[in-house]
Amino acid sequence: MKSVRRTLRKNILREFKTSFPRFISLAILLALGAFVLIGLKITGSDMRATGRQYFDQHHMADAQVTSVVGFNQADRQYLGQMKHVKQAEFSRYQDALTADTSKTIRLNQATTKLSVYRVVQGRLPKRATEIALSKYEKGRYHVGQTLHLVNNDGQKRIAGLKYNHYKIVGFVTSSDYLQKDNLGVSNAGKGQIDTFGVLTKAGFSRQAPNVAKISYDNLPQASYDSQFEKQLNKNVDQAAPGLAARADRRQRQLKQEKQAEVKQAQQKLTQQDQALQQQKDQLAQAKQQLASSSQVASGNAQAQAGLVAQQAQWQEKSAQLQTATKKLTQAKQQLASQAKQVQQMSGLTYQLQARNDYNQGYNQFGEAAARIDVLSNTFPLIFFAVAILVTLTTMSRMAEEKRTDIGALRALGYTKFDALKLFLAYGTSAAVLGTAVGSYFGTWLLPKKIYAAYAANLAVPTLQTPPSWRWIGLSLLCALLCTVVPAVYVVWHALQEQPAALLVEKPPRAGSKVLLEKLPWLWRRLSFNQKVTFRNLFRYKSRMFMTIIGIFGCTALLITGFGMRDSINGIIENQYQKITHYDVVGIYDPNASANQQQAYRKKAATLAGVKQHASVYFESTTARPKGLVNNQQVSLIVPQHERGFSDFISLLDQDTQRQLKLPANGAVITSKLAKLGHYQVGDRINVTDSSGRTKSLKIGGIALMYAGHDIVLSSRYYRQVFGKQVKYNAQILNLKDRSAHNIDRVSRTLNSQAAAVTAVQSNQAKTAINTVLDGLNNIVFIIVLASSALSFVVLFTLTNINVSERTRELATLRVLGFYQRETVLYIYRETAILTVLGVLVGFGGGYYLHHFIMETLPPNNAMAEMTLHLSNFGLSTALTLLFSVIVMVIMIRKIRQIDMLGALNSAD
């Protein structure tokens, strides 16, 4: 009995050895399927889990409130008692420039409860003269070094800070700054925050807090969960009207205080005016006395000398009085201007923002994970479908091929289960090996490669990649179903026959006429070999369809991969060549004095290298299109002169790409914003300003835009919607030199003006989107590589099956006198035709798959070009045909090694 079992085991091992290429190809197919399925399915969830852990470690705030005037005690009490607020912590921040690098640094007061800072080296500051920096500054600075700061003018006196130099005592991480650079907007430097630091409260000269971190007590689930984000946004939306009303109340209070100060100053000026009038009267009397004295003193030399001295004294007092009068006039003018400014004072806001709005890194990280989820719902299905199809075919063919062996085992007394053991062992081994390899690389390699690409510009920790037993188990189950079930089904069906019947091979499938034979004029023109090829193609219909479908799937994946690369890279090219022509939008304070505003506009117009400039109204707003959970950042723009606006931004119709005119009774929104909310011309869209006030705009046109969201409206329509005249607050500039260095130079110059608020650079969006696109490019590379491997293995497996099943046929051809080359071509013609057919069908599949992916894959603020270049089809075809040639080169050796006598006698 033992010898019988030993013989059976040897027979099974011999089968592994003799059909090792088939076994390996099956394992590779299943490994590729598991690799892509597991890798893409777990990456998004692993990213979110890693992010959540990081946010929890830093006690990340759910929302924050900011105010340029700071919060008084009543404000703090109100914020802490808002509905569902669990905790509120108040702190300060102030922006400055580093003296050595001119980087814009945001200095934050250390918090202890919400959005805390975690030390990676050294410690947090304890004294007013100490600072901790971002961990990404470790290469430039070291603990114990002194950091020197300056203001926009390069001076050491910095408003809001107690000192201009601080001792570095540590390096920290923060959940509020998830990007490595471009951490937000500022009125310092070039307008973008480059890095951050942490001070104690004593390090600031102004003690009133200007930021409040808030946590809520009614948030379900965890970060990035749709219910979490919906409830968080609901909390913010509900609190916004109350904060807007409170800001209005505070503004009225401040206006009253300022008016009281102006009134007090006016009273002082009135007193000074009265005093000067008295001095004028006194001087007039003194002048009369001098005139009388000059008559009396005539002829008296001692008396003449005294008169000269009195006259000199009177002249000196007169000059002093003139100077004082001039100063008083200037003071009156300044006070009148100040009174006017106070009267027009507006724009005070308490800006409440959820995580997704105040923390762009949080938003970018979540969107990256969501884009991976989109890919995970498409590519793995195609990979696995192709792998399953080929595996099913391979195992079914293997079972049919071993028909006589099964009969021999049964004739020798082996049980039916013994006859099944080979297929159970073979299929299970291929499934386990393939799933194990695919799971390992899918759990470790693919997620980390994707994460590294997306996290290149993010300050996030190392990705945590625990095994996902759910997806590993599902992959193994699918693999077992593909390798074991079809073989067992075929073998079990065969075992129902008598052993004697199994020992006789099934007669070869009879040939039949093909469709071409019904076209005699064409059929007669074909050579003998061509006729045989066409008959064989339709003789083995299942193999024909398997090959076409397999190549179809692989070609579609390759076309989609290459097409994604071109579409993604075309976003920036299309945006900055066709649409966006401006380089900088310099924003100033419309509540600044008229002289300061005029000085700002003059500086913008006279800057060296400015090619064009124009006045616009520019405001950062938000919109939440229908169906979306989170807000979208939208730039609201009102040009002063509509005729020349196309020199800065080309508003092209999204369908015809013709220039749009601003409608008199509507706004032009950009195409991705319209797409997100399924908006059409005539619909209405709600936009919310920084104070939380919402306005409804009628859509009068939809303009093509590949990056970012803009809403452009005329001054007339602005007045109609907002009920007030436009206060133009920005200069939009085209520069002759469009380099990043020059754009930074211009931005710094503008921000050094007294009225400056910030400078918005067009290349800010370019940098942010390029970071995202770089991540997508890395994913595309992995997909193309995996698709190429899949294409090669599919061709190899199907061609190997073809050759293995037709060894007697090939041996017969050789015996009949066919040359070696003719025998190879006998097989290769069929493979080549099926490959070409699969490629042609794959063109259509690739087109639709690419369109679907590029509709859903780009971030919410970007839109891809849908056009597929001919080079994509050409490259995909060339790769597939190359793999076909390589496979046939490999198969030539196998065909040459066929034992003709053994093959012809195999039936005996």
Short mmCIF file of C-alpha atoms in Angstrom, two decimals, residues 636-639 642 645 651 660-670 680-685 687 695-703 710-722 726:
data_model
loop_
_atom_site.label_atom_id
_atom_site.label_comp_id
_atom_site.label_asym_id
_atom_site.label_seq_id
_atom_site.Cartn_x
_atom_site.Cartn_y
_atom_site.Cartn_z
CA LEU A 636 -14.30 84.98 -7.20
CA ILE A 637 -13.06 87.55 -9.74
CA VAL A 638 -14.63 90.79 -10.98
CA PRO A 639 -12.57 92.59 -13.66
CA GLU A 642 -13.91 93.38 -19.24
CA PHE A 645 -9.50 90.60 -19.29
CA LEU A 651 -12.71 82.42 -20.76
CA LEU A 660 -17.03 84.03 -23.76
CA LYS A 661 -18.38 87.45 -22.87
CA LEU A 662 -19.39 88.14 -19.28
CA PRO A 663 -23.20 88.00 -19.17
CA ALA A 664 -25.05 91.00 -17.76
CA ASN A 665 -27.29 88.81 -15.63
CA GLY A 666 -25.13 85.89 -14.59
CA ALA A 667 -21.67 84.59 -13.77
CA VAL A 668 -19.22 82.42 -15.68
CA ILE A 669 -18.11 79.34 -13.73
CA THR A 670 -15.30 76.98 -14.72
CA GLN A 680 -25.79 73.84 -16.59
CA VAL A 681 -26.30 77.35 -17.90
CA GLY A 682 -29.34 78.80 -16.15
CA ASP A 683 -28.80 76.88 -12.89
CA ARG A 684 -27.81 78.62 -9.66
CA ILE A 685 -24.73 78.01 -7.52
CA VAL A 687 -20.87 80.61 -2.85
CA LYS A 695 -24.94 84.22 -1.99
CA SER A 696 -26.72 82.55 -4.90
CA LEU A 697 -25.35 83.21 -8.39
CA LYS A 698 -27.03 82.47 -11.67
CA ILE A 699 -24.81 80.56 -14.09
CA GLY A 700 -24.57 82.49 -17.33
CA GLY A 701 -21.73 80.55 -18.93
CA ILE A 702 -19.32 77.64 -18.38
CA ALA A 703 -15.67 78.23 -19.26
CA ASP A 710 -12.97 80.28 -10.76
CA ILE A 711 -16.18 82.29 -10.89
CA VAL A 712 -15.98 85.47 -12.98
CA LEU A 713 -18.75 88.07 -13.03
CA SER A 714 -19.27 91.60 -14.24
CA SER A 715 -19.33 94.59 -11.89
CA ARG A 716 -22.98 95.11 -12.79
CA TYR A 717 -23.98 91.59 -11.79
CA TYR A 718 -21.83 91.81 -8.65
CA ARG A 719 -23.76 94.93 -7.59
CA GLN A 720 -27.03 93.14 -8.34
CA VAL A 721 -26.16 90.08 -6.22
CA PHE A 722 -24.23 91.64 -3.34
CA VAL A 726 -17.38 96.68 -6.24
#
